[in-house]
mmCIF file of C-alpha atoms in Angstrom:
data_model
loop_
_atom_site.group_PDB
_atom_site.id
_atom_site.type_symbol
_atom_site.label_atom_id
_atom_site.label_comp_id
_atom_site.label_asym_id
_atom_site.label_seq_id
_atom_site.Cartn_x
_atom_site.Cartn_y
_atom_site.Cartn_z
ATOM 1 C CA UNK A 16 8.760 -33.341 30.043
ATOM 2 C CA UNK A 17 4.830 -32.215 30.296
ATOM 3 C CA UNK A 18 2.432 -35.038 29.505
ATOM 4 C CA UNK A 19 -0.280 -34.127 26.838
ATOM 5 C CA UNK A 20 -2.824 -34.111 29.435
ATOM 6 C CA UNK A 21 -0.151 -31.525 31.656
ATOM 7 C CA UNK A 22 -0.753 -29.305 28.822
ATOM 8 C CA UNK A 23 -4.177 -29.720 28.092
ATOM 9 C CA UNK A 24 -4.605 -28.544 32.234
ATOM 10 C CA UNK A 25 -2.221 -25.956 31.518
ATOM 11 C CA UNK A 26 -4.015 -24.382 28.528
ATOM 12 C CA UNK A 27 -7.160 -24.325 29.721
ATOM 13 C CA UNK A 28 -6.162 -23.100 33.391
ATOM 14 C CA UNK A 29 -4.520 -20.340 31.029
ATOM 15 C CA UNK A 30 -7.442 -19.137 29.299
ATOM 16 C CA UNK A 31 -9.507 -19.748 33.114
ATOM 17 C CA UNK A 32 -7.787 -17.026 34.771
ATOM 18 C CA UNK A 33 -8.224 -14.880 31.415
ATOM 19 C CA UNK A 34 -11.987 -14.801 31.514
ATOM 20 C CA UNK A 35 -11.278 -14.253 34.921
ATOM 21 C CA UNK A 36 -9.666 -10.644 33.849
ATOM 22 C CA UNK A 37 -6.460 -12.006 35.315
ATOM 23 C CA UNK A 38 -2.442 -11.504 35.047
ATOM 24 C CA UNK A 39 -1.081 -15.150 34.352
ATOM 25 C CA UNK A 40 1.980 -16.631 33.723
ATOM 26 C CA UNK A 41 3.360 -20.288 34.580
ATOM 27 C CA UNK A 42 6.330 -21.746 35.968
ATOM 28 C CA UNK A 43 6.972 -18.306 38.282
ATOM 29 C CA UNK A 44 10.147 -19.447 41.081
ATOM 30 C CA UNK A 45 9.134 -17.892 44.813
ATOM 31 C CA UNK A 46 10.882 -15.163 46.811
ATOM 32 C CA UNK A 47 12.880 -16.390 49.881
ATOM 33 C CA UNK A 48 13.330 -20.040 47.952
ATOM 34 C CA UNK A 49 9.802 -21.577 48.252
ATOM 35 C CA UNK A 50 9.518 -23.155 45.401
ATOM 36 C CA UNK A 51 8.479 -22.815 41.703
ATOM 37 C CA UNK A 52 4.512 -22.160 41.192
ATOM 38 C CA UNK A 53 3.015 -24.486 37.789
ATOM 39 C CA UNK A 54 0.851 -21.195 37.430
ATOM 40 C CA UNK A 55 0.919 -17.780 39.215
ATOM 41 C CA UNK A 56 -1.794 -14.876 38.503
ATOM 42 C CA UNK A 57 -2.228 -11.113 39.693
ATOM 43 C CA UNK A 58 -5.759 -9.658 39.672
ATOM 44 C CA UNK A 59 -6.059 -6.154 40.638
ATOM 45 C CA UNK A 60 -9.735 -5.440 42.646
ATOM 46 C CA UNK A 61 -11.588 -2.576 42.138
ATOM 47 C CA UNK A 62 -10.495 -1.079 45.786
ATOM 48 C CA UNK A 63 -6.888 -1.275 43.773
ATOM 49 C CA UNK A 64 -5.560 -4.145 45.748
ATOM 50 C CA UNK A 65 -3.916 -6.905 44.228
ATOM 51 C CA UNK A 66 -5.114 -10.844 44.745
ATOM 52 C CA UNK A 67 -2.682 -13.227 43.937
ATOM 53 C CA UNK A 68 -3.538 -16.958 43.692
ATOM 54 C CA UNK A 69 -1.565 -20.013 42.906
ATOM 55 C CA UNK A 70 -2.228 -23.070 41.173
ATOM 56 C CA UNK A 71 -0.357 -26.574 41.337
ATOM 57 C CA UNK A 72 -1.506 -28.786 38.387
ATOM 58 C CA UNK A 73 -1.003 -32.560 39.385
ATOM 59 C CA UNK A 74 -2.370 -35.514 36.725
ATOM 60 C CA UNK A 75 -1.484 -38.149 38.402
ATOM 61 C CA UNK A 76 -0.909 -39.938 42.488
ATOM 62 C CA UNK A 77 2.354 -40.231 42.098
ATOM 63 C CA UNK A 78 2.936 -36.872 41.456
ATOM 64 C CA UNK A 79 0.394 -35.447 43.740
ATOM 65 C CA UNK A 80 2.376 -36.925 46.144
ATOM 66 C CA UNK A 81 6.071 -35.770 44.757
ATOM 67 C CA UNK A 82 8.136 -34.216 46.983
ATOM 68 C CA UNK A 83 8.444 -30.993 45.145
ATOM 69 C CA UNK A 84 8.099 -28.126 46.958
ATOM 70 C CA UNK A 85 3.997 -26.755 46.668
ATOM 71 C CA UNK A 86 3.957 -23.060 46.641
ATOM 72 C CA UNK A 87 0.908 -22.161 48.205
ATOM 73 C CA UNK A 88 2.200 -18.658 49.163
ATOM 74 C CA UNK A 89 -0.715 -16.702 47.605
ATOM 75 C CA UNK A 90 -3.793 -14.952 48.638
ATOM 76 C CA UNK A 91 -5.615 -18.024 47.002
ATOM 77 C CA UNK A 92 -4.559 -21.247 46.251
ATOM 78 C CA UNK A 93 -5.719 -24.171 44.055
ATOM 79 C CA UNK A 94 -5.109 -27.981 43.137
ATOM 80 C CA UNK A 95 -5.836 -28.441 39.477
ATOM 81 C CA UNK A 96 -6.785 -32.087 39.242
ATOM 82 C CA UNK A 97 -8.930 -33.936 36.342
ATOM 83 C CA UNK A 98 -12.063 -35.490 38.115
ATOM 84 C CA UNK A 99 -10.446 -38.909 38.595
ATOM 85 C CA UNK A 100 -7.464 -37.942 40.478
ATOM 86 C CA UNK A 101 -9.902 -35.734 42.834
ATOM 87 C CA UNK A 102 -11.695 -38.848 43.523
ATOM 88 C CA UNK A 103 -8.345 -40.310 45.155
ATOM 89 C CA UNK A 104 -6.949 -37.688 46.908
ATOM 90 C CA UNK A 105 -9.266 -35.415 48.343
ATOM 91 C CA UNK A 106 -9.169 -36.540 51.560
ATOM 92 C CA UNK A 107 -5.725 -35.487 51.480
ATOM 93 C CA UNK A 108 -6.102 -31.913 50.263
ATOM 94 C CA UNK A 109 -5.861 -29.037 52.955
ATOM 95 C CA UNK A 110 -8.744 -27.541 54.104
ATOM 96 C CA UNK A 111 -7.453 -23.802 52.908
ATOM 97 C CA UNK A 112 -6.370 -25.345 49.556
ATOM 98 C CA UNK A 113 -9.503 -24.639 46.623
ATOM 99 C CA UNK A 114 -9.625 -26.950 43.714
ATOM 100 C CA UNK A 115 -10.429 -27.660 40.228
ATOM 101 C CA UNK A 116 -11.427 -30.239 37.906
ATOM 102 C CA UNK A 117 -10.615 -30.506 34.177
ATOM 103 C CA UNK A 118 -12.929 -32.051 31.616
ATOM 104 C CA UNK A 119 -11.664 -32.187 28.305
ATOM 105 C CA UNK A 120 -14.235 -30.994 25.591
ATOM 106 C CA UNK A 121 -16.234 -34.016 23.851
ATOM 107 C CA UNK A 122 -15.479 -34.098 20.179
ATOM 108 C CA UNK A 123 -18.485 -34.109 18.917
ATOM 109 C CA UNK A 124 -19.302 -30.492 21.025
ATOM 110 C CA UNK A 125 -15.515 -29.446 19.687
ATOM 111 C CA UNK A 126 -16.840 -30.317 15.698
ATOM 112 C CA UNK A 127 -20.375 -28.654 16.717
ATOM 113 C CA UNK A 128 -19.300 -25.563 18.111
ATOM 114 C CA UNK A 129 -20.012 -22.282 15.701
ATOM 115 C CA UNK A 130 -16.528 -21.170 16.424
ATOM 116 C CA UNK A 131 -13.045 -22.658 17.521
ATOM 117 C CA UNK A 132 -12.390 -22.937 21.044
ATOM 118 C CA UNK A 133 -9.749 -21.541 22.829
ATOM 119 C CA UNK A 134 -8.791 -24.572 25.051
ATOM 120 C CA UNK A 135 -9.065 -28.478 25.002
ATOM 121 C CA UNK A 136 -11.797 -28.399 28.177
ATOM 122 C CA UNK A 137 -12.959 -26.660 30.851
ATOM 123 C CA UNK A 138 -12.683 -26.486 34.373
ATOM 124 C CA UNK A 139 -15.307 -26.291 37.336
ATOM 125 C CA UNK A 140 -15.202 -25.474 41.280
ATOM 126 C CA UNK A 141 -14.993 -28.864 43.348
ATOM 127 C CA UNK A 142 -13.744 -26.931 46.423
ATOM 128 C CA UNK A 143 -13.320 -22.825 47.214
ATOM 129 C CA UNK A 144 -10.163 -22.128 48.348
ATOM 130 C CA UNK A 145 -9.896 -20.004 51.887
ATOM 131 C CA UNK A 146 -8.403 -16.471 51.836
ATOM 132 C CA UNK A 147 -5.020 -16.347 53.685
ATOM 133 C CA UNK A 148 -2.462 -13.649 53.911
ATOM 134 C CA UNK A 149 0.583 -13.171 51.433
ATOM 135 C CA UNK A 150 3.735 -15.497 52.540
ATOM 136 C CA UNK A 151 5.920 -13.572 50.601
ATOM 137 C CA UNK A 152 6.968 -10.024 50.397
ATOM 138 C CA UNK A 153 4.645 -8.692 47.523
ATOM 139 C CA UNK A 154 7.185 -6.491 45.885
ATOM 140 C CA UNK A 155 10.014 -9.405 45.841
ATOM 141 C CA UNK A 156 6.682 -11.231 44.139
ATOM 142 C CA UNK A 157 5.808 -8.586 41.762
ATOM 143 C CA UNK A 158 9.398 -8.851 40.215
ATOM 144 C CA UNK A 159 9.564 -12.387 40.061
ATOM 145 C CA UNK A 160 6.148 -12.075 38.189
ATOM 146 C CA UNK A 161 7.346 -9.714 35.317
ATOM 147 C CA UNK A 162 10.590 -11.592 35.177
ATOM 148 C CA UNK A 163 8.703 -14.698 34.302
ATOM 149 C CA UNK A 164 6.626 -12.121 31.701
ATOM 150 C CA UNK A 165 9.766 -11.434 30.400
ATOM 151 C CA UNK A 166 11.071 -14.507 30.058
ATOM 152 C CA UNK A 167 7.442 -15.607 28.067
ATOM 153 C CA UNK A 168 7.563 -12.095 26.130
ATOM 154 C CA UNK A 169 11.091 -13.683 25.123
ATOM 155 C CA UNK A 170 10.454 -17.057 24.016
ATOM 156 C CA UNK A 171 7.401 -15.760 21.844
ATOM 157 C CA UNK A 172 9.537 -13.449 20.021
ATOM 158 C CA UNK A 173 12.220 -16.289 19.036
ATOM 159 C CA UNK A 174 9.568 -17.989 17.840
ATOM 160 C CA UNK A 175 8.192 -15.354 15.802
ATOM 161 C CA UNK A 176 11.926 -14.570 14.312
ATOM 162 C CA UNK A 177 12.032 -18.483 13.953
ATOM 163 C CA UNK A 178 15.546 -19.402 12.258
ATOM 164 C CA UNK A 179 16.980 -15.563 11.896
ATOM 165 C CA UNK A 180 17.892 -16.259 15.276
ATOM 166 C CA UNK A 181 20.740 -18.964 14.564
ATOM 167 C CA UNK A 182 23.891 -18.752 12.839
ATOM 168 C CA UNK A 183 24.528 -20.732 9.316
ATOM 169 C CA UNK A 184 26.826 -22.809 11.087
ATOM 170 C CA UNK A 185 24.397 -23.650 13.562
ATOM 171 C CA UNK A 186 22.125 -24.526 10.779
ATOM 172 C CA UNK A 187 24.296 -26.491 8.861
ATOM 173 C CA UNK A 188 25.480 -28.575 12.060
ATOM 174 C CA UNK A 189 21.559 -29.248 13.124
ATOM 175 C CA UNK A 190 21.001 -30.596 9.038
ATOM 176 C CA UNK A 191 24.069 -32.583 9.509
ATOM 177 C CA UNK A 192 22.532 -34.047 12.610
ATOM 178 C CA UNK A 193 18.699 -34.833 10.795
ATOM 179 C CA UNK A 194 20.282 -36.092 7.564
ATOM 180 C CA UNK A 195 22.207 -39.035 9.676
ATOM 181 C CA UNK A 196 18.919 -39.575 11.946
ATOM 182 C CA UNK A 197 16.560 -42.073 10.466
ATOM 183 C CA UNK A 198 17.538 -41.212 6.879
ATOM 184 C CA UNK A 199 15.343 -43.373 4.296
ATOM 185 C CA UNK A 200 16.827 -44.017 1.148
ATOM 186 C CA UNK A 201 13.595 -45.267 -0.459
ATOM 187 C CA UNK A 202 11.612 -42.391 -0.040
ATOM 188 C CA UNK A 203 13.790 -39.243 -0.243
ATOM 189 C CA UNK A 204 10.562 -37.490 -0.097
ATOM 190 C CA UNK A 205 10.366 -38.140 3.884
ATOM 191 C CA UNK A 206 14.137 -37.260 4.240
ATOM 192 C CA UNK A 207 14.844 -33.696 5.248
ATOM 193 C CA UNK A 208 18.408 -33.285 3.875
ATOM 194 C CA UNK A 209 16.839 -34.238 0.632
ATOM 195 C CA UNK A 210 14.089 -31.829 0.384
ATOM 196 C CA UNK A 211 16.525 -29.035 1.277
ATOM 197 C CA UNK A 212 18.588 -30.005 -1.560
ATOM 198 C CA UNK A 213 16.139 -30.189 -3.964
ATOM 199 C CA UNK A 214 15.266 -26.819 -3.148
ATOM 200 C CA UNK A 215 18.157 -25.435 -3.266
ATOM 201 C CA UNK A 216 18.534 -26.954 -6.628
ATOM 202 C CA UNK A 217 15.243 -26.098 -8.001
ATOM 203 C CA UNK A 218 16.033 -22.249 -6.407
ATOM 204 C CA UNK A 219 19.545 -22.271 -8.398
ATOM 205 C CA UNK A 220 17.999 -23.635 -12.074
ATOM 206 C CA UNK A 221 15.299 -20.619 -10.968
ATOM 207 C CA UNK A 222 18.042 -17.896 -10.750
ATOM 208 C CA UNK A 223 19.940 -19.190 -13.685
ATOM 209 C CA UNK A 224 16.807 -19.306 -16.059
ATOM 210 C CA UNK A 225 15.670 -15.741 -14.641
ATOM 211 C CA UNK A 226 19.585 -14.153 -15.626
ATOM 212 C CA UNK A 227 19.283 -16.061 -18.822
ATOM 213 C CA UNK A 228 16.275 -14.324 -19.640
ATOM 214 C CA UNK A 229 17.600 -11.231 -18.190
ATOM 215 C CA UNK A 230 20.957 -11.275 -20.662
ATOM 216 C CA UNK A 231 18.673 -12.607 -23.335
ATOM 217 C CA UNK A 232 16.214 -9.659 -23.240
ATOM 218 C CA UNK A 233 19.728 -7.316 -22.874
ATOM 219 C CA UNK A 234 21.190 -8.973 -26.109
ATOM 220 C CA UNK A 235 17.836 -8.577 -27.834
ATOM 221 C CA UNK A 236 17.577 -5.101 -27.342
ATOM 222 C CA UNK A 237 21.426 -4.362 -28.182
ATOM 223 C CA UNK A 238 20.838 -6.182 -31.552
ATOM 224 C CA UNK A 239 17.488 -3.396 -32.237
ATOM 225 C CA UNK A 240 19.919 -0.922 -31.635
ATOM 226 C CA UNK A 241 22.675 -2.056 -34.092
ATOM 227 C CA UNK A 242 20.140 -2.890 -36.446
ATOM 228 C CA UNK A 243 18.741 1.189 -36.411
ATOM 229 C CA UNK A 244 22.265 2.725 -36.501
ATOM 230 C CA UNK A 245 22.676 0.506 -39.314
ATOM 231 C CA UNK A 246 19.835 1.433 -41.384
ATOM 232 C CA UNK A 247 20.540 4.937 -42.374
ATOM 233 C CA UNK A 248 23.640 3.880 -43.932
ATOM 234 C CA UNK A 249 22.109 1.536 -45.775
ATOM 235 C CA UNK A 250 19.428 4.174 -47.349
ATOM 236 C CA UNK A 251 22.568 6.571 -48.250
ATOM 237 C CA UNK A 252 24.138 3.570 -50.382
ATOM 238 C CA UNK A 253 21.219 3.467 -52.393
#
């Protein structure tokens, strides 16, 4: 599971390599088994080559110092690192290997600014990174990179089509599942089984009041016509 501050790195090392005019995507698994890459992004240069640089987002020393495989296999590579966590371990960091800091936004700046902000901070240059030469065949990385695109294109979509996606069974099993979690039986308001029901009720009385008024309005209207085939033979018994 991400830690809020994970995300917070992740968002705003997103919207980084945007300004930047950058390709990015996160969580991208190597070529030839090295590893999964936090974030991966493609920049094409104006003398059409491509620059690829990776970034490995670490928030704390005990994950800096996880075993998982670091894939540095790009033309560029960074640490991501909020400004404390720099403090500890950059004598550790490879010479080649850039990095940057996060600083979350103040609130106050967040409540001043004349228009919302696209991420939680920013981040700044502690240390370039050195240009080194692909470690991976660039076409086996190009593929992984739209399959990863894919895979994002894919996820945004299901949450666009939100429940159309699952069966009523599905449904009905997940409801079963919330209505025995945590259920409060003195306030039904915070229960979720209970607001679907009342819904559903209050969505039934709906469509029974609307065909009332629908054979209502038919009955009325078959009476006006009885009543007018009924009048000239009234007139003739006179």
């Amino acid at each position: 599971m991400k830690t809020k501050l994970t995300k917070e790195l992740e968002s705003t090392l997103y919207q980084y390599c945007f300004e930047q005019g950058s390709y990015v995507v996160e969580e991208v698994s190597m070529p030839d088994k090295k590893g999964i890459v936090d974030t991966l992004s493609y920049q094409q240069l104006a003398d059409d080559k491509i620059e690829w640089r990776c970034y490995e987002l670490k928030v704390t020393k005990s994950d800096f110092h996880s075993k998982a495989k670091l894939s540095f296999i790009g033309n560029y590579n960074y640490f991501v690192l909020p400004q404390k966590l720099y403090d500890e371990v950059a004598a550790e960091i490879p010479t080649h290997i850039g990095v940057l800091i996060y600083r979350a936004f103040d609130k106050k700046a967040i409540e001043a600014s004349p228009q919302t902000l696209r991420a939680p901070g920013f981040l700044t240059v502690a240390k370039k990174a050195q240009y080194q030469d692909l470690q991976v065949d660039e076409k086996q990385l190009t593929s992984h990179f739209v399959a990863s695109l894919s895979r994002e294109v894919d996820k945004a979509k299901r949450v666009e089509k939100g429940l159309q996606l699952y069966s009523d069974d599905k449904l009905f099993k997940e409801l079963q599942k919330r209505a025995k979690a945590g259920y409060d039986v003195y306030s039904p308001d915070h229960n979720l089984y209970d607001r679907f029901v009342d819904d559903l009720q209050n969505d039934a009385i709906t469509a029974l009041q609307d065909e009332l008024d629908a054979r209502n309005a038919e009955y009325q209207e078959l009476k006006l016509q009885v009543q007018q085939l009924q009048k000239p033979n009234l007139e003739d018994k006179i």
